[in-house]
Coordinates of C-alpha atoms in Angstrom, one line a residue:
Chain A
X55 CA 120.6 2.8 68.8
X56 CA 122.8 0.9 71.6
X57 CA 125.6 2.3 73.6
X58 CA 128.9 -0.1 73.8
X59 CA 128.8 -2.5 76.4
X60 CA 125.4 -2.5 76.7
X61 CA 123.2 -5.8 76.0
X62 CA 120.5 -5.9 74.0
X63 CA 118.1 -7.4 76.5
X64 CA 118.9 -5.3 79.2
X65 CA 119.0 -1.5 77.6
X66 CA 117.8 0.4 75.0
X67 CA 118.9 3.3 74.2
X68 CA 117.0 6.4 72.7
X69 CA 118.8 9.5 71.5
X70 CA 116.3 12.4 71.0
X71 CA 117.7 15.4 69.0
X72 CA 116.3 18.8 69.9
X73 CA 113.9 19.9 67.7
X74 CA 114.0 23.2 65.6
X75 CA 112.3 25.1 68.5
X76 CA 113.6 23.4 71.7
X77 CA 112.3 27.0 73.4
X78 CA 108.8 26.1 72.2
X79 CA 106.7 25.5 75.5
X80 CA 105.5 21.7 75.3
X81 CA 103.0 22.1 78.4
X82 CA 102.8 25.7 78.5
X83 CA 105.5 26.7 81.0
X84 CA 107.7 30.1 80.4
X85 CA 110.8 29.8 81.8
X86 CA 111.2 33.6 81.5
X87 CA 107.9 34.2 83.1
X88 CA 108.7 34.7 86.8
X89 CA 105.3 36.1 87.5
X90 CA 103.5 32.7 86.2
X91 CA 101.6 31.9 88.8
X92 CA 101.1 28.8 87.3
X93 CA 102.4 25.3 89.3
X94 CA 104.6 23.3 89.0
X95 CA 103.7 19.1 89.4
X96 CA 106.7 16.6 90.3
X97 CA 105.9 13.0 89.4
X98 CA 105.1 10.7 92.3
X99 CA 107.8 10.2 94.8
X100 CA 110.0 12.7 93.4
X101 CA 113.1 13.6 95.1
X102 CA 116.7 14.5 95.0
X103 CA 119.3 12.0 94.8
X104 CA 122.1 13.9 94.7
X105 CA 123.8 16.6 93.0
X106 CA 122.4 16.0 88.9
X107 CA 120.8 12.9 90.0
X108 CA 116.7 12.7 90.7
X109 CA 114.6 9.7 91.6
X110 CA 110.4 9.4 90.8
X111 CA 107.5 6.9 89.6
X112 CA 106.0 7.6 86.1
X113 CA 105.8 10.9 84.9
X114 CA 103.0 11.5 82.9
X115 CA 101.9 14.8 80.8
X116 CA 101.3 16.7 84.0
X117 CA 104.6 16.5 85.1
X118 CA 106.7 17.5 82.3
X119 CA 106.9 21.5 82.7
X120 CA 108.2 20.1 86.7
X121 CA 110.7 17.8 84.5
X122 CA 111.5 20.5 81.6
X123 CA 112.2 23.0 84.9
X124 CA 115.3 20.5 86.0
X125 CA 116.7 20.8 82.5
X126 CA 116.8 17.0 82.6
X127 CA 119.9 15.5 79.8
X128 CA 119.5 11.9 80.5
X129 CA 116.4 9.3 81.9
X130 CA 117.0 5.5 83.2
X131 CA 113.4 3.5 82.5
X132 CA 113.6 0.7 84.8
X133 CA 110.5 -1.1 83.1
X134 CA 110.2 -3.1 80.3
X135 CA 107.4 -1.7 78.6
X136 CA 107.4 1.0 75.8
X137 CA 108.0 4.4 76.5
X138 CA 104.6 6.3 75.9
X139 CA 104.2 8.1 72.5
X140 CA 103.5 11.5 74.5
X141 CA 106.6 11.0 76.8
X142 CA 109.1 10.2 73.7
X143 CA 107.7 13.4 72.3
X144 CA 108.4 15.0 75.5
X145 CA 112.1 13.7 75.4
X146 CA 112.4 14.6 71.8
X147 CA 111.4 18.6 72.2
X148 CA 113.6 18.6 74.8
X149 CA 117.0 16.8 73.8
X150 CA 116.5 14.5 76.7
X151 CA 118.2 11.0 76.0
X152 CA 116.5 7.4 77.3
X153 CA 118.2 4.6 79.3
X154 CA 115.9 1.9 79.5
X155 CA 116.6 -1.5 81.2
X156 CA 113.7 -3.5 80.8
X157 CA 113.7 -5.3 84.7
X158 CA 110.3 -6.8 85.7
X159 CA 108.3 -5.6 88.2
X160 CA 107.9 -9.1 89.6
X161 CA 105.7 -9.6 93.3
X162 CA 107.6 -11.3 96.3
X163 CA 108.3 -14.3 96.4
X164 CA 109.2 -14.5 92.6
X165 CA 111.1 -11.3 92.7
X166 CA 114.2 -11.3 90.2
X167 CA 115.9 -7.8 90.4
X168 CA 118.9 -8.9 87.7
X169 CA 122.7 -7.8 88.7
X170 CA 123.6 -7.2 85.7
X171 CA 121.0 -4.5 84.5
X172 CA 121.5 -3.1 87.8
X173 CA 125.5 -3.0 87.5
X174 CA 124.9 -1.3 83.7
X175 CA 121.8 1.4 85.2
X176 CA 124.6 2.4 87.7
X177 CA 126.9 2.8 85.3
X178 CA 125.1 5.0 83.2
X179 CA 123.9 7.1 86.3
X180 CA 127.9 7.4 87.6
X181 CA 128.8 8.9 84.2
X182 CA 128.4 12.7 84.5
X183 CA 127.9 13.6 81.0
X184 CA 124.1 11.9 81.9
X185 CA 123.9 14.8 84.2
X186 CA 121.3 15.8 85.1
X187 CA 119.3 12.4 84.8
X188 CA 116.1 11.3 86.3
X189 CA 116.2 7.5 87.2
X190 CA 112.8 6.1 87.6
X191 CA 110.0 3.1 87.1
X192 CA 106.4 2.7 87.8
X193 CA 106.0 4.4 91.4
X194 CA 109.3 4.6 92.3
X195 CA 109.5 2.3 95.4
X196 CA 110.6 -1.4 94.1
X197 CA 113.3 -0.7 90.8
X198 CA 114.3 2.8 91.5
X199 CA 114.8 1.8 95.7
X200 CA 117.6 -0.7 94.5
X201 CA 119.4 1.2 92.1
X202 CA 119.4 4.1 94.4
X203 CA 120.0 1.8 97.2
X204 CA 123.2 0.6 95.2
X205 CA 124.4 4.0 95.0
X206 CA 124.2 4.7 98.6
X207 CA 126.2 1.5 98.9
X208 CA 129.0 2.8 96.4
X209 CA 128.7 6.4 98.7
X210 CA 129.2 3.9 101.3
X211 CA 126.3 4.5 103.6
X212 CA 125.7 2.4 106.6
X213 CA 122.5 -0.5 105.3
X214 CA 120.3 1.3 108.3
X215 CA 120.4 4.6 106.2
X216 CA 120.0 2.5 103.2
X217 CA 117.2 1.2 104.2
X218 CA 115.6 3.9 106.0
X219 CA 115.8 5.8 102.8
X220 CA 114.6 2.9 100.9
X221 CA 111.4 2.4 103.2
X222 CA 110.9 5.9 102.5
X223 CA 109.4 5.8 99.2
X224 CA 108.3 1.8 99.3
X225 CA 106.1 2.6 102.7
X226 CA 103.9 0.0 103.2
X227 CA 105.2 -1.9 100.2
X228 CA 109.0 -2.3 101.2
X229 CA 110.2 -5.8 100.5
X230 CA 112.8 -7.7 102.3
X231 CA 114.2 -9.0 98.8
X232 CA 115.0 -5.7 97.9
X233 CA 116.6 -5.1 100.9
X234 CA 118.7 -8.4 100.7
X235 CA 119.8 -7.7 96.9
X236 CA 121.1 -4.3 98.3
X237 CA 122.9 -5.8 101.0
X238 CA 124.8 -8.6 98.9
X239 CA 125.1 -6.2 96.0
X240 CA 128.9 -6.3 95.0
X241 CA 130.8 -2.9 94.8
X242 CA 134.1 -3.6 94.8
X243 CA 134.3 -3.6 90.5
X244 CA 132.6 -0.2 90.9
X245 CA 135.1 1.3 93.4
X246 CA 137.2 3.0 91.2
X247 CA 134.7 5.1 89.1
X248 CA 134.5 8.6 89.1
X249 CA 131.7 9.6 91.6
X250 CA 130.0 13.0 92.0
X251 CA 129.3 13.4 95.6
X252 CA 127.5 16.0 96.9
X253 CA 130.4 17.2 98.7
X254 CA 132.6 17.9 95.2
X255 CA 130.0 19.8 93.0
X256 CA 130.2 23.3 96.0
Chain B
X205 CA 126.7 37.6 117.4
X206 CA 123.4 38.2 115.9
X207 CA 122.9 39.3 111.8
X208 CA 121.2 42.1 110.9
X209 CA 117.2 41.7 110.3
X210 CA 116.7 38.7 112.4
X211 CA 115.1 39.0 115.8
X212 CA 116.9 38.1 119.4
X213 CA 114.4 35.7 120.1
X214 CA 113.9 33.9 117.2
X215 CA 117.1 33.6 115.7
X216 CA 121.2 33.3 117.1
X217 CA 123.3 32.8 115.3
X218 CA 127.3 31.4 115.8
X219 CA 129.9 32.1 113.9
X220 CA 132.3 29.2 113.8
X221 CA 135.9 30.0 112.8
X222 CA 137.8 26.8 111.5
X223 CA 140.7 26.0 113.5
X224 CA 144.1 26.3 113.0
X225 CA 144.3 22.8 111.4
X226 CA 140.9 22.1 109.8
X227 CA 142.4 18.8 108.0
X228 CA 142.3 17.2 111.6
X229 CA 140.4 14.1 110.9
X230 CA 137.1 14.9 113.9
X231 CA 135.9 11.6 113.4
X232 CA 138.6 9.4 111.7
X233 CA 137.7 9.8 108.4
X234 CA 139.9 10.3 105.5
X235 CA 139.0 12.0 102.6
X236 CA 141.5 11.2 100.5
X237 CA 141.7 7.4 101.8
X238 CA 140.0 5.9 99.0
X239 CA 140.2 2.7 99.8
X240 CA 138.8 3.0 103.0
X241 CA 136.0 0.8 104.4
X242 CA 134.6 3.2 107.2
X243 CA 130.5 3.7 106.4
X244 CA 129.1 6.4 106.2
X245 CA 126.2 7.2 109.1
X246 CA 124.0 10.2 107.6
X247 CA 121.5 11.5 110.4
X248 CA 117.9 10.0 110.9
X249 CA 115.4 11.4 108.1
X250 CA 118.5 13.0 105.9
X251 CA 117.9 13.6 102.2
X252 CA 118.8 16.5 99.8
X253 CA 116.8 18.7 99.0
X254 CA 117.7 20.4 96.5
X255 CA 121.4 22.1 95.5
X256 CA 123.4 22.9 98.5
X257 CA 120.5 22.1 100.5
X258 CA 120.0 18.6 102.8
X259 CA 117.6 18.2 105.7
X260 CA 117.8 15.8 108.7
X261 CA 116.7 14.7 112.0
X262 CA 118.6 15.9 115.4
X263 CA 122.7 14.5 114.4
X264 CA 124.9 13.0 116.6
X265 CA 128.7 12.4 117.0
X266 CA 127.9 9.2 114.7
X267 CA 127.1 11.4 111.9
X268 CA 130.0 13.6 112.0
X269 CA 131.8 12.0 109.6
X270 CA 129.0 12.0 106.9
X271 CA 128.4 15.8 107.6
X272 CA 131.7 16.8 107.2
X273 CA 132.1 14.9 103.4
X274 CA 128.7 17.3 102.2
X275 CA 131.4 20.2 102.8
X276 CA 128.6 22.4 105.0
X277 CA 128.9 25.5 105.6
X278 CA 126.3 26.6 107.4
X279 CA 123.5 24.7 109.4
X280 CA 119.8 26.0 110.3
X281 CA 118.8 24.3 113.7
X282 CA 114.8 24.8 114.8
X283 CA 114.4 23.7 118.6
X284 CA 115.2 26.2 121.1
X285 CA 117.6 23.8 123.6
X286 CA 120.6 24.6 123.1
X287 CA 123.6 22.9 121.3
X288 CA 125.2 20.1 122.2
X289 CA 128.5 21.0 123.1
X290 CA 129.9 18.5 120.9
X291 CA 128.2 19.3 118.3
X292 CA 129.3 23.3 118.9
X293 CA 132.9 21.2 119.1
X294 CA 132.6 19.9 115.1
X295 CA 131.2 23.2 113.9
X296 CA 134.0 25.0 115.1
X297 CA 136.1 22.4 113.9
X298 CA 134.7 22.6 110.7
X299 CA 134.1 26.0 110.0
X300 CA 130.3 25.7 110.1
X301 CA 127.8 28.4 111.3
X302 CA 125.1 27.7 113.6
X303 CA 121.9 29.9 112.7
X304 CA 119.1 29.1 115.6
X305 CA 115.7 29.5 114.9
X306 CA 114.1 28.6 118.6
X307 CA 110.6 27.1 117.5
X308 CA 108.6 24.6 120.2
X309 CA 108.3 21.7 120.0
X310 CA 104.7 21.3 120.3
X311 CA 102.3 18.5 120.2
X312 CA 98.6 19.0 118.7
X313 CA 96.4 20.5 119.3
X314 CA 99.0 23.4 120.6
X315 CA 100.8 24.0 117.9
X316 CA 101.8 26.8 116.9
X317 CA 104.3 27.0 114.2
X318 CA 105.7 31.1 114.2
X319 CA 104.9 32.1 110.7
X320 CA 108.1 35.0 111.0
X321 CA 110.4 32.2 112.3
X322 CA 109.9 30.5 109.6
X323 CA 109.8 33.4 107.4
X324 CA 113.6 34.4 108.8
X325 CA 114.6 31.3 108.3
X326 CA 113.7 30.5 104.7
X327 CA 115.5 34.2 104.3
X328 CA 119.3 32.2 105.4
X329 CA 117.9 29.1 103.1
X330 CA 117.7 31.2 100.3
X331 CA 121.0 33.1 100.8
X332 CA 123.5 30.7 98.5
X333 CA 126.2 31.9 100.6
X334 CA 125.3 30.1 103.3
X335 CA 125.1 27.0 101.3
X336 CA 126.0 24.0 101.6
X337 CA 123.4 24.5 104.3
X338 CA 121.8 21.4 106.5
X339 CA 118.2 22.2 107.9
X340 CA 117.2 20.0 110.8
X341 CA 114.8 19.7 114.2
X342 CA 114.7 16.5 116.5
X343 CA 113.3 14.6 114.1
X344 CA 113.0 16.1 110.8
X345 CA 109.7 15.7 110.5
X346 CA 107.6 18.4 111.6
X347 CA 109.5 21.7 111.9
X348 CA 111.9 20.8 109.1
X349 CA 109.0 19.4 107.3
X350 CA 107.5 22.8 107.7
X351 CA 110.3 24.9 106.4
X352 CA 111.0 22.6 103.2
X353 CA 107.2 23.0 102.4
X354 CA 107.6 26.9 102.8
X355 CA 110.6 25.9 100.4
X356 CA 108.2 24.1 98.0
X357 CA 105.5 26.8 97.8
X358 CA 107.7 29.4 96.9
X359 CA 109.3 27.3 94.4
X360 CA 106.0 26.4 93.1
X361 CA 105.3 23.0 93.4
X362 CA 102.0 22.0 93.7
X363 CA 100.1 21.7 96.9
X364 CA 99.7 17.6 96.2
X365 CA 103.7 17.2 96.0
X366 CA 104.3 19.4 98.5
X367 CA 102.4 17.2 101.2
X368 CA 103.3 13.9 99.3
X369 CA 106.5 15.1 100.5
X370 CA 105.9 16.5 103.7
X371 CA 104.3 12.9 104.6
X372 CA 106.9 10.7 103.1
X373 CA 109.3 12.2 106.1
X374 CA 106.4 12.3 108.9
X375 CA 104.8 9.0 108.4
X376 CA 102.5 8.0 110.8
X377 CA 103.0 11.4 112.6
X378 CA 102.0 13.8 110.0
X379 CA 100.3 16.7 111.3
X380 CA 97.2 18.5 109.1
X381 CA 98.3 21.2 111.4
X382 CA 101.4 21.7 109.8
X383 CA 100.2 21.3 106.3
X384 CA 97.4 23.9 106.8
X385 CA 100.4 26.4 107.8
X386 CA 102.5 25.7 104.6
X387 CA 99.5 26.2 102.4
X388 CA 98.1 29.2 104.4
X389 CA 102.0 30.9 104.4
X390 CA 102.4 33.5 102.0
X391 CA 105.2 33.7 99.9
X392 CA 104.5 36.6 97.5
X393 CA 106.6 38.6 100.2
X394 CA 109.8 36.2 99.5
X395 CA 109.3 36.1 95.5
X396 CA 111.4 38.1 94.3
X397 CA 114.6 36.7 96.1
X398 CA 117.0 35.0 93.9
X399 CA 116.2 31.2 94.1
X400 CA 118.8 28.2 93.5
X401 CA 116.7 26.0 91.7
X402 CA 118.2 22.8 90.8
X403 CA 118.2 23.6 86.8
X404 CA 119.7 27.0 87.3
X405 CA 123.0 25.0 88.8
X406 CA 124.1 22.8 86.7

């Protein structure tokens, strides 16, 4: 299934229908069960974006009774490679919907973070009815860093908070073509969408 | 002005009332103004944390304008110097309360994070009606890093995430001090308080 206006190459779209029993636990967490002493396990580099809006690597098995907690209604795959079997299931018991734009997780120098997918991601993750939506990749550093780094830039951060945020999560690995795309990263077509600031949602 | 249940040493609190035109632009920025190019300058080390809930480092007058679009109403400050007097200036301005938890500084191997500090303070960070509520220290790493992990335990995140966390704001001066306190603080006290978890908001 596509969405309008989305290309083929660039994002897939997966709609997953609750299933008969969307209560049933997939990983063994009771919502009701306050007592639980039982943990909860964000996937790597998880944080909060802003309000509806979350940011993370991969989330594997372990992570989804963290993910089912957030009561997740949308997820943007940054990577081109299939969606696990065990994490389409996941989205499927839960009525979760899948973004994915298939950008490559190419090495400096041949790094090749496309406008265009990133213009679409960001247009998906502006749209409230995603909310709340998890936007991630493989560790969460390279793909997710720009995309969130395009939002600050729409928010209209100052590039040093961009950056510091976005050296954050990279660490060690932050790469100066990320940074760069960020910075030249065009805005002004995006300027006049609806935006949920953090500000608006109290 | 002190609140019930929190000690004279630990904790003042101020009470800021807004003034009699709270629209006055503090730092030249215009809400409504969308076409505005001023940036946005959030304070070193910001990030949300969860709803209604952001942590920083120490902010300055530079930050004043990014502080006042989250819509704050309340801020939780750990060192025990006092105020800036123009930061007391945009709080009353704004309408925000000051609640001061005095905790040093320290360097290892003298630290000595106050378990009921933090304990009193977690109490206001729970208390929605003190949110939108900004936690920071100096540099919001250590102190606010503490508090958040308090934060994380009680909302049951996993020991792993918790310091994944804690780390990704202290970098190169993460203390193991400061990670033995969060896991050795006990939250089974603080359990039963009503919790704003990010899924329960939206």
């Amino acid at each position: 299934m596509k969405l309008d206006g989305f290309g083929e190459e660039s994002c897939a779209v997966t709609e997953s229908a609750p299933t008969e029993n969307p209560a049933a636990p997939v990983d063994g967490i009771k919502a009701d069960d306050k007592d639980s002493e039982e943990v909860l396990v964000p996937p790597l580099n998880f944080a909060m974006v802003d309000n509806g809006i979350f940011r993370s690597g991969f989330p594997d098995s372990a992570n989804f009774g963290f993910l089912k907690s957030l009561g997740l209604r949308s997820i943007i795959y940054l990577c081109p490679e299939p969606y696990p079997d065990s994490n389409v299931e996941f989205l499927k018991a839960n009525g979760i919907r899948l973004f994915q734009f298939g950008i490559d997780g190419c090495k400096e120098p041949f790094v090749n973070i496309p406008e265009e997918t990133i213009r679409e991601a960001l247009t998906v993750l502006l749209d409230t009815r995603n909310h709340p939506i998890l936007i991630h990749c493989k560790r969460g550093k390279h793909r997710t860093g720009c995309l969130v780094g395009c939002l600050r830039k729409l928010q209209k951060w100052c590039l040093t908070s961009i950056f510091d945020e976005y050296q954050r999560f990279a660490a060690a690995k932050a790469r100066l073509s990320d940074q760069r795309f960020v910075e030249l990263f065009d805005v002004s077509s995006l300027k006049n969408m609806p935006m949920s600031f953090s500000c608006l949602k109290r």
